PDB file of C-alpha atoms in Angstrom:
ATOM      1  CA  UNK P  23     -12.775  18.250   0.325  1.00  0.00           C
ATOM      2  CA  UNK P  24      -9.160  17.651  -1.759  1.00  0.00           C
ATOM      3  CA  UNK P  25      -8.769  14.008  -2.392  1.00  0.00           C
ATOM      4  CA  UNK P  26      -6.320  12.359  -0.370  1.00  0.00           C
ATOM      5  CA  UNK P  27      -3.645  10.913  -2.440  1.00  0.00           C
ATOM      6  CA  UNK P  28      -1.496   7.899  -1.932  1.00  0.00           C
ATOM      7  CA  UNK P  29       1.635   7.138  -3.556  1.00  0.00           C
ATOM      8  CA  UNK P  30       2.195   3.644  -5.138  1.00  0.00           C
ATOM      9  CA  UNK P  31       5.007   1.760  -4.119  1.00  0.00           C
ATOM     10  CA  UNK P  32       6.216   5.259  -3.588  1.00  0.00           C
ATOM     11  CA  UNK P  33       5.966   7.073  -7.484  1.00  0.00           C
ATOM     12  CA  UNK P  34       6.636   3.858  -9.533  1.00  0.00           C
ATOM     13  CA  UNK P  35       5.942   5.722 -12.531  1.00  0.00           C
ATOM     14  CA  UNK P  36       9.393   7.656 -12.413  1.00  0.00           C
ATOM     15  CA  UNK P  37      11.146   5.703 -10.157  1.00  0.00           C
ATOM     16  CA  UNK P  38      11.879   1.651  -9.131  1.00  0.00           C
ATOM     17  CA  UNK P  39       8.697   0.777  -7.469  1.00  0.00           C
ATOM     18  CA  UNK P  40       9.396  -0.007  -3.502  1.00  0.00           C
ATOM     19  CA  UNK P  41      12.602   1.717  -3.536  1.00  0.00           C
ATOM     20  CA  UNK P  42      13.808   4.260  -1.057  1.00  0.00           C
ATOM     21  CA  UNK P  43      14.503   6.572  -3.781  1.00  0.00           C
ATOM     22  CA  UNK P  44      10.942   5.997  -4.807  1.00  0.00           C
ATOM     23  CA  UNK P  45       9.636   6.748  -1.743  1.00  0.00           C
ATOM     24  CA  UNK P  46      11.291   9.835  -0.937  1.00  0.00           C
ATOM     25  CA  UNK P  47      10.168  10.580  -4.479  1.00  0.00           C
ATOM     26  CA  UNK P  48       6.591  10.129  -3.354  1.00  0.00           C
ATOM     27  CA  UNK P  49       6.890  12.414  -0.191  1.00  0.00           C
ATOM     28  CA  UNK P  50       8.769  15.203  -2.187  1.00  0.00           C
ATOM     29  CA  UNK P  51       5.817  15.179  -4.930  1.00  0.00           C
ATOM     30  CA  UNK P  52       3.559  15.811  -1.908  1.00  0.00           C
ATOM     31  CA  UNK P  53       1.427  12.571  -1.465  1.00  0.00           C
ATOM     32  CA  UNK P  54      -0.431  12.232   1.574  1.00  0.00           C
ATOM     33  CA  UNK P  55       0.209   8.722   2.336  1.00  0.00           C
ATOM     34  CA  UNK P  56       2.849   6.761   0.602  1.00  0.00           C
ATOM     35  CA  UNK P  57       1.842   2.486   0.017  1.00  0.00           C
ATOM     36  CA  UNK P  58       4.803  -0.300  -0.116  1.00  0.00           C
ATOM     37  CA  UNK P  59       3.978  -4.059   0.091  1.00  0.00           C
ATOM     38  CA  UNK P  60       5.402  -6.227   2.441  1.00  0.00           C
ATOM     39  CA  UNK P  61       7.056 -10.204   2.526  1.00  0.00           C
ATOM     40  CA  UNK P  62       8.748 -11.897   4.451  1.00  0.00           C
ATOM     41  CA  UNK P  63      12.275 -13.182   3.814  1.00  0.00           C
ATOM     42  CA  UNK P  64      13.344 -16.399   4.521  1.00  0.00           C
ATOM     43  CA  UNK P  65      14.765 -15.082   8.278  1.00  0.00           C
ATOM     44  CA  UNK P  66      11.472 -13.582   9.017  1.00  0.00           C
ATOM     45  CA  UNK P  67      12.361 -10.036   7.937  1.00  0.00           C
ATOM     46  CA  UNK P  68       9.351  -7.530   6.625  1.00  0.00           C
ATOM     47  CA  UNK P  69      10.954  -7.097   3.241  1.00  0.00           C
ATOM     48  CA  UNK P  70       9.377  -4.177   1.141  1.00  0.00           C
ATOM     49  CA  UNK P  71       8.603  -5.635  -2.623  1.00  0.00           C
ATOM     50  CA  UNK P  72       5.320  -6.422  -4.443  1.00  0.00           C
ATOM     51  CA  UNK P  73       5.446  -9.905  -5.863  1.00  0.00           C
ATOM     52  CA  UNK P  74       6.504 -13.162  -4.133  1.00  0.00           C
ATOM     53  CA  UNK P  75       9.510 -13.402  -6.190  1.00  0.00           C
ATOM     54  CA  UNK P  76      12.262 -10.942  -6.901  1.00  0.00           C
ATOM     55  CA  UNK P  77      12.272 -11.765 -10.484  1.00  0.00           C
ATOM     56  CA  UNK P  78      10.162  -8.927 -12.162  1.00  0.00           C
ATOM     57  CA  UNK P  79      11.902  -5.779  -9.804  1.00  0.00           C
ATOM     58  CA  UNK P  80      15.407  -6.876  -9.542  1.00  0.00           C
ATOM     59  CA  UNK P  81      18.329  -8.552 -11.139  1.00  0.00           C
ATOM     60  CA  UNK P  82      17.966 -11.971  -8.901  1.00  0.00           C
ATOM     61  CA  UNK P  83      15.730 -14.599  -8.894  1.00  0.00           C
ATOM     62  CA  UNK P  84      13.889 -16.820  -7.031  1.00  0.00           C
ATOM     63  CA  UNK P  85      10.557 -16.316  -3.702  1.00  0.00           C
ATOM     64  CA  UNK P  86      11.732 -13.638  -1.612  1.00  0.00           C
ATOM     65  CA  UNK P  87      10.662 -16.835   1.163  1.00  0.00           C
ATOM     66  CA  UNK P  88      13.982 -18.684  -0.097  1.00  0.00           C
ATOM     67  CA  UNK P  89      16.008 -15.698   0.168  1.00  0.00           C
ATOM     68  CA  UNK P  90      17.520 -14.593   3.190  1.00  0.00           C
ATOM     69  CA  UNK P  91      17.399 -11.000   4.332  1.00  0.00           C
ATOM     70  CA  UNK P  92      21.657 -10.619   3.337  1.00  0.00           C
ATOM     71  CA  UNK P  93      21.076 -11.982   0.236  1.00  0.00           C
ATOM     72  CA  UNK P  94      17.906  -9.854  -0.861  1.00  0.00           C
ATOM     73  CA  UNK P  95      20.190  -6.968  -0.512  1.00  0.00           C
ATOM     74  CA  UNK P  96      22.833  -7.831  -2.137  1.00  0.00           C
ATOM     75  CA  UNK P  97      19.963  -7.240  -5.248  1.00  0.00           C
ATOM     76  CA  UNK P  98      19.936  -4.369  -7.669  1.00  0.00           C
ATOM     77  CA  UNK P  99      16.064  -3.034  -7.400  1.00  0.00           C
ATOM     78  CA  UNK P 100      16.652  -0.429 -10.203  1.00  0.00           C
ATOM     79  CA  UNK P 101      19.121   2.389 -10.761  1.00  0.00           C
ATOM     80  CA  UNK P 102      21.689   0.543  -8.175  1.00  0.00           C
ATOM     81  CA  UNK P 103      18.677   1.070  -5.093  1.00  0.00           C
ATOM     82  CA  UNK P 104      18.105  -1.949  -3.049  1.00  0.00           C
ATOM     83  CA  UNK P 105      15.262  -3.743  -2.015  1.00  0.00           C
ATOM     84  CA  UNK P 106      15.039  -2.509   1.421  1.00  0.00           C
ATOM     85  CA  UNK P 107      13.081  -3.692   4.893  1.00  0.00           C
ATOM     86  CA  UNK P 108      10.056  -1.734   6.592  1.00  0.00           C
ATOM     87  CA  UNK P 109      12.038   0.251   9.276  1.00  0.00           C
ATOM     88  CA  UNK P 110      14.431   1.328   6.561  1.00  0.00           C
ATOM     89  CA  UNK P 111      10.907   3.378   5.011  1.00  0.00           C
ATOM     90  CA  UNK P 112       9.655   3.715   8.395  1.00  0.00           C
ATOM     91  CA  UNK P 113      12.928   6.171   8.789  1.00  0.00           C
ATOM     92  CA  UNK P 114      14.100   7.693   5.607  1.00  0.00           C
ATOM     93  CA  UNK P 115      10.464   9.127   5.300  1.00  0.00           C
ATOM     94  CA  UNK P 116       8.192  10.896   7.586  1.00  0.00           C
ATOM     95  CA  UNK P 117       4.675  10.637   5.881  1.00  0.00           C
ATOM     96  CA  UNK P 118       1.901   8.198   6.765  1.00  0.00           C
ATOM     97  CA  UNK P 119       1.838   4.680   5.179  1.00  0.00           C
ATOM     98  CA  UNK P 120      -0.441   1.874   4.031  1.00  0.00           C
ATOM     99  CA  UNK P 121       1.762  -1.546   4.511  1.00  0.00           C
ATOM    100  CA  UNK P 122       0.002  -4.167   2.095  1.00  0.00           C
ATOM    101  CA  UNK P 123       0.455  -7.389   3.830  1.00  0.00           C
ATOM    102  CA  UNK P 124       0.161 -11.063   1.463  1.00  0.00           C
ATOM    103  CA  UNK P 125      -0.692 -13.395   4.393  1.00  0.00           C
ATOM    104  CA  UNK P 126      -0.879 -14.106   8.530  1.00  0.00           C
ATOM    105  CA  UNK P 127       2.743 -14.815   9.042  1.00  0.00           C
ATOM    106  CA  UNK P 128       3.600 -11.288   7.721  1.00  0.00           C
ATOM    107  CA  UNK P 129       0.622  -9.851   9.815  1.00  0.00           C
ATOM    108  CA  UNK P 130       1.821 -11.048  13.165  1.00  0.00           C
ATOM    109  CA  UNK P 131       5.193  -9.689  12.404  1.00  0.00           C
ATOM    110  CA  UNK P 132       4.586  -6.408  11.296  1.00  0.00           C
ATOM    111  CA  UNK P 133       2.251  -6.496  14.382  1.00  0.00           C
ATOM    112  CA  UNK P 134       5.183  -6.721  16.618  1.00  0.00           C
ATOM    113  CA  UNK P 135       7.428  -4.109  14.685  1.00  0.00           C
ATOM    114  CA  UNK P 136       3.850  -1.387  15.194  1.00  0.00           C
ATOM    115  CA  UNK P 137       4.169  -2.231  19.129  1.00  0.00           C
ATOM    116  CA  UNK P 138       7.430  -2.062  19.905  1.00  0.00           C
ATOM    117  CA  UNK P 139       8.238   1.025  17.238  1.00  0.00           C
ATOM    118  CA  UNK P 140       5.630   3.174  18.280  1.00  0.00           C
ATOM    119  CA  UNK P 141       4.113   3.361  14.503  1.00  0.00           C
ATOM    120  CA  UNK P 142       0.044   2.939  15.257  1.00  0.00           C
ATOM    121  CA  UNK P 143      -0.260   6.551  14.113  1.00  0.00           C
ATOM    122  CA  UNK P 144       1.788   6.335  11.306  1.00  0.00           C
ATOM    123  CA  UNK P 145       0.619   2.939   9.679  1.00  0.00           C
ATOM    124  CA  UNK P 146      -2.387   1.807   8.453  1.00  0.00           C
ATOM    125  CA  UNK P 147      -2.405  -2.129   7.168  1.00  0.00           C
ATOM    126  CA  UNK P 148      -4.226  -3.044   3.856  1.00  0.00           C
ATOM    127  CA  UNK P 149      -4.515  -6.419   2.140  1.00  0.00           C
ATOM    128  CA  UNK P 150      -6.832  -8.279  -0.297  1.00  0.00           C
ATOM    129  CA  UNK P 151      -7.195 -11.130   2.256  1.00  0.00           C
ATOM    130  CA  UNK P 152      -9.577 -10.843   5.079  1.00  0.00           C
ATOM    131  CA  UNK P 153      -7.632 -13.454   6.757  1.00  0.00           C
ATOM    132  CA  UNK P 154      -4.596 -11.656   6.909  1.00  0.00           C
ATOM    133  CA  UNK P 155      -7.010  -8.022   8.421  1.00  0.00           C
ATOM    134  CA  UNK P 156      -8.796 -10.236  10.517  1.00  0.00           C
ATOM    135  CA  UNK P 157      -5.153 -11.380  12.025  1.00  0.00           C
ATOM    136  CA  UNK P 158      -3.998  -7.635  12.416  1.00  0.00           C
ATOM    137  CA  UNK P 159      -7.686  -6.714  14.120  1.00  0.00           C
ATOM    138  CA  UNK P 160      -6.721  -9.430  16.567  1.00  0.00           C
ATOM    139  CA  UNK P 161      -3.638  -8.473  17.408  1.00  0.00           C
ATOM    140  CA  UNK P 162      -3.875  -4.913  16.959  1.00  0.00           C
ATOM    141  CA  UNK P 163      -7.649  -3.866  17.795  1.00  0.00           C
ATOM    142  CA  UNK P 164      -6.948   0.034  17.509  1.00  0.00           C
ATOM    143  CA  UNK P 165      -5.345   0.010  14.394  1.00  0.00           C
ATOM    144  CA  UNK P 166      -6.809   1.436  11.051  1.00  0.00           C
ATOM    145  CA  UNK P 167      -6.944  -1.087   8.310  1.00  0.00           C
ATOM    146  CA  UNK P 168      -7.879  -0.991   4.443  1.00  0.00           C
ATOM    147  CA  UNK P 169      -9.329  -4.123   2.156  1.00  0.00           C
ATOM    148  CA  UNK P 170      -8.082  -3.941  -0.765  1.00  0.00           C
ATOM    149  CA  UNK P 171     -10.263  -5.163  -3.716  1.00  0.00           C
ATOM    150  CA  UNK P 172     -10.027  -6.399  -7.347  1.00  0.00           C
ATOM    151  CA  UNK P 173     -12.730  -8.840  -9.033  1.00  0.00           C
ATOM    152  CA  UNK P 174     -14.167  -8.633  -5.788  1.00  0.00           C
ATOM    153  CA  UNK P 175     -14.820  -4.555  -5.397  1.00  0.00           C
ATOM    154  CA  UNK P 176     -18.970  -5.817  -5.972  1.00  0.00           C
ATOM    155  CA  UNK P 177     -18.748  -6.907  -1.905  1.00  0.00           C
ATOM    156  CA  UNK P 178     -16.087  -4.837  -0.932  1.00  0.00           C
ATOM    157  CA  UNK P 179     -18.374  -2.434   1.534  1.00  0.00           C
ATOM    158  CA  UNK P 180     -19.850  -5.902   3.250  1.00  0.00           C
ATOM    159  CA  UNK P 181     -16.359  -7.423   3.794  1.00  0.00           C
ATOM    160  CA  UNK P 182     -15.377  -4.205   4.815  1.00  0.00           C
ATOM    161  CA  UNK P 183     -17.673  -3.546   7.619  1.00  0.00           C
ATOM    162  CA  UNK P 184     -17.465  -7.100   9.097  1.00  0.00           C
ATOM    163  CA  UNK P 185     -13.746  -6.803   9.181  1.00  0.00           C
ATOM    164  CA  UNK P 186     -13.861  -3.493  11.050  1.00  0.00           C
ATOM    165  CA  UNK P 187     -12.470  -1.993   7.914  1.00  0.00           C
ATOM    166  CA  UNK P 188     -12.860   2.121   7.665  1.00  0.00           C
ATOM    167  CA  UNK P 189     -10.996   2.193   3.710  1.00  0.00           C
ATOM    168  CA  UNK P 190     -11.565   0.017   1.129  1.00  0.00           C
ATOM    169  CA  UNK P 191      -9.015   0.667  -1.961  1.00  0.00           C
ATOM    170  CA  UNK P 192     -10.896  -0.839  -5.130  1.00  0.00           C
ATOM    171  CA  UNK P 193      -9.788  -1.190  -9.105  1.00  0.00           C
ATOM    172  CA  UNK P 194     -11.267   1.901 -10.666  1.00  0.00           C
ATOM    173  CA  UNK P 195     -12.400  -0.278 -13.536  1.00  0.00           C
ATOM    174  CA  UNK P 196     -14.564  -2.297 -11.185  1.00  0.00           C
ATOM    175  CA  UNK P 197     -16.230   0.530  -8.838  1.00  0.00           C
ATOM    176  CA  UNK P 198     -19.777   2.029  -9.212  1.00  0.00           C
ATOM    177  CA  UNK P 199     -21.561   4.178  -7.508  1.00  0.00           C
ATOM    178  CA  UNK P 200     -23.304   2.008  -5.909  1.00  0.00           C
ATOM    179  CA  UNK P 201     -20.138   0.417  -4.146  1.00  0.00           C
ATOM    180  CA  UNK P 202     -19.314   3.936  -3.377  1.00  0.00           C
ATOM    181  CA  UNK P 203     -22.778   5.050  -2.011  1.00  0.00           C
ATOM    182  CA  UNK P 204     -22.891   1.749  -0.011  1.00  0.00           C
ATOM    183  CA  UNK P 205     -19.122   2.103   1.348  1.00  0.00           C
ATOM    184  CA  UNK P 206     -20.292   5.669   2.239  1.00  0.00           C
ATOM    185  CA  UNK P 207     -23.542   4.620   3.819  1.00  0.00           C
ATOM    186  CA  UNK P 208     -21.302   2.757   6.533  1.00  0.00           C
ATOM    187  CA  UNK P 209     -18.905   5.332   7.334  1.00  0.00           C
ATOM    188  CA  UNK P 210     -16.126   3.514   5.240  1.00  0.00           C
ATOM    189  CA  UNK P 211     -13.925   5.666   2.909  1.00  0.00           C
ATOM    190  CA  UNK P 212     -13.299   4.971  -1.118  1.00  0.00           C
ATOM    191  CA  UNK P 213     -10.210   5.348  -2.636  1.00  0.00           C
ATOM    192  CA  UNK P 214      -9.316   3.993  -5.925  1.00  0.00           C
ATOM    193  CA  UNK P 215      -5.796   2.146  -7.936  1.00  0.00           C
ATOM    194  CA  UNK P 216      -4.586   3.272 -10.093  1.00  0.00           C
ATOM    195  CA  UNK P 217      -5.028   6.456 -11.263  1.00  0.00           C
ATOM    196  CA  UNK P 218      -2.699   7.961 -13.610  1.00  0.00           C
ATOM    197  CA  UNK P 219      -4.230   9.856 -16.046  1.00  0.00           C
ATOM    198  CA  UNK P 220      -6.848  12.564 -16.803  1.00  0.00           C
ATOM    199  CA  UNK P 221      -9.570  10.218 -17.779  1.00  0.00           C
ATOM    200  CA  UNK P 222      -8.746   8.240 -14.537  1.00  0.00           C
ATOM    201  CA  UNK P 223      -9.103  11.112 -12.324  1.00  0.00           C
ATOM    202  CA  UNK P 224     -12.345  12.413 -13.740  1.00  0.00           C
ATOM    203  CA  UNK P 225     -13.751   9.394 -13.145  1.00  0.00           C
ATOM    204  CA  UNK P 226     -12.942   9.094  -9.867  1.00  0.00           C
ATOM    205  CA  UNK P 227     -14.077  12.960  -9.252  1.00  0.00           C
ATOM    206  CA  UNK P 228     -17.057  11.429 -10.473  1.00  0.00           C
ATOM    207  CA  UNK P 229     -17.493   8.748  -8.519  1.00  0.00           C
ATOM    208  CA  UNK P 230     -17.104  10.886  -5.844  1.00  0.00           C
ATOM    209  CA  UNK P 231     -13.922   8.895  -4.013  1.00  0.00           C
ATOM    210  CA  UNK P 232     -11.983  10.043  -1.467  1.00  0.00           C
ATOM    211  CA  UNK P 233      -8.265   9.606  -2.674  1.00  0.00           C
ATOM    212  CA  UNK P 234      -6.876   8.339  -5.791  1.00  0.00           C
ATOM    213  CA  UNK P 235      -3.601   5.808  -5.737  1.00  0.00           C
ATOM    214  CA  UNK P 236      -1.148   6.766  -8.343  1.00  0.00           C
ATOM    215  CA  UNK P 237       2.436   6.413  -9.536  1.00  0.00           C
ATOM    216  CA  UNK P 238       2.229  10.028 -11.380  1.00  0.00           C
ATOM    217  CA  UNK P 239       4.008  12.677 -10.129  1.00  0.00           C
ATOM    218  CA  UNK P 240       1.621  14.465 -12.423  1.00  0.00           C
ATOM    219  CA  UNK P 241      -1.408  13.269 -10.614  1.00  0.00           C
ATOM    220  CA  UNK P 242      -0.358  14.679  -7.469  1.00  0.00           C
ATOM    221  CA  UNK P 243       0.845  17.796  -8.363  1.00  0.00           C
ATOM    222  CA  UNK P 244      -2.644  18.171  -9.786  1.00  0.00           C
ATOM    223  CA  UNK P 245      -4.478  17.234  -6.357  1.00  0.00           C
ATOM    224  CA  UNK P 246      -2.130  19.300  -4.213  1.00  0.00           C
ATOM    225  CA  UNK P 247      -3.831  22.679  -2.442  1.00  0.00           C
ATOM    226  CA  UNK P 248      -3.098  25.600  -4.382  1.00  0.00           C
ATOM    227  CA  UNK P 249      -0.634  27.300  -2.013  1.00  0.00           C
TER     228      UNK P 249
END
């Protein structure tokens, strides 16, 4: 079975990472899914950026939780894109997508943009806190969800199962086979960040995961079904 692959922050490794234009990137390349991250802005809006600030990706400063929604967008995220909101993503690209959610407030809103949007096949929520999966499971019982894991990928198949988890996206530097055999041995699916380069993916051939998260074009191309 191919490995399913999943796009980080879109293709960050040719393009500004939680762009648009990296995310159309992503789904041109070919990826199967295509991952973003998710805050929330000062006026409660599901803004699509990785750390809590807008330091590192943009030109601004300051938490994206003093920032209002108008003013976040008013940012230069790389090569003149923006930083844009979830239902921006939601419609300038058509594949599937992990949403990586920091915390409970953003849980319970993205819970209400799944409802009333119509996205429970399209979405599947992943986080490193179980308080924040525990939240969605709550509030959306049927939906698929994904622990993400660091430090922690040693207990990631245990957390997993008790938070009615089917993924678990782990380190690559941190999994072992066991992890993988014990994921597996629950019914819960392995995938793997970040996996850019030959070495990478022969590892995680080896470790017999089921999808790799990259930011190489190169990557994919290299996973896709020979036509």
């Amino acid at each position: 079975m191919p490995l399913l692959t999943v796009g980080h922050r879109g293709l960050m490794g040719v393009e500004p990472e939680n762009t648009l234009r990296s995310f159309l990137r992503a789904e041109r390349a070919g990826v199967d899914v295509v991952e973003l991250d998710l805050h929330l802005s000062r006026d409660g809006q599901l803004v699509v950026m990785h750390d809590a600030t807008v330091d590192r990706t943009t030109d601004g400063s300051g938490r994206i939780a003093d920032l209002s929604l108008p003013e976040l967008q008013k940012l230069d995220a790389g090569d003149g894109e923006r930083v844009p909101v979830l239902e921006e993503v939601v419609d300038a690209v058509t594949s599937p997508l992990q949403t990586e959610i920091k915390d409970v407030a953003a849980a319970r809103v993205l819970a209400r943009l799944i409802r009333r949007s119509a996205l429970r096949h399209r979405v599947r929520v992943i986080s490193f806190h179980d308080e924040a999966l525990r939240e969605v499971r709550a509030l959306l019982p049927d939906i698929p969800l994904g622990l993400v894991t660091g430090n922690s990928t040693a207990s990631a198949p245990e957390r997993a199962r008790a938070l009615g988890a089917d993924l678990v996206s782990c380190a690559l530097p941190e999994l072992t086979s066991g992890v993988v055999g014990r994921c597996h041995a629950e019914g819960i699916a392995v995938i793997s960040w970040t996996v850019n380069t030959h070495e990478d993916l022969t590892r995680a051939r080896q470790l017999r995961l089921d999808g790799v998260v990259t930011d190489s074009p190169e990557i994919v191309a290299r996973l896709r079904p020979a036509a």
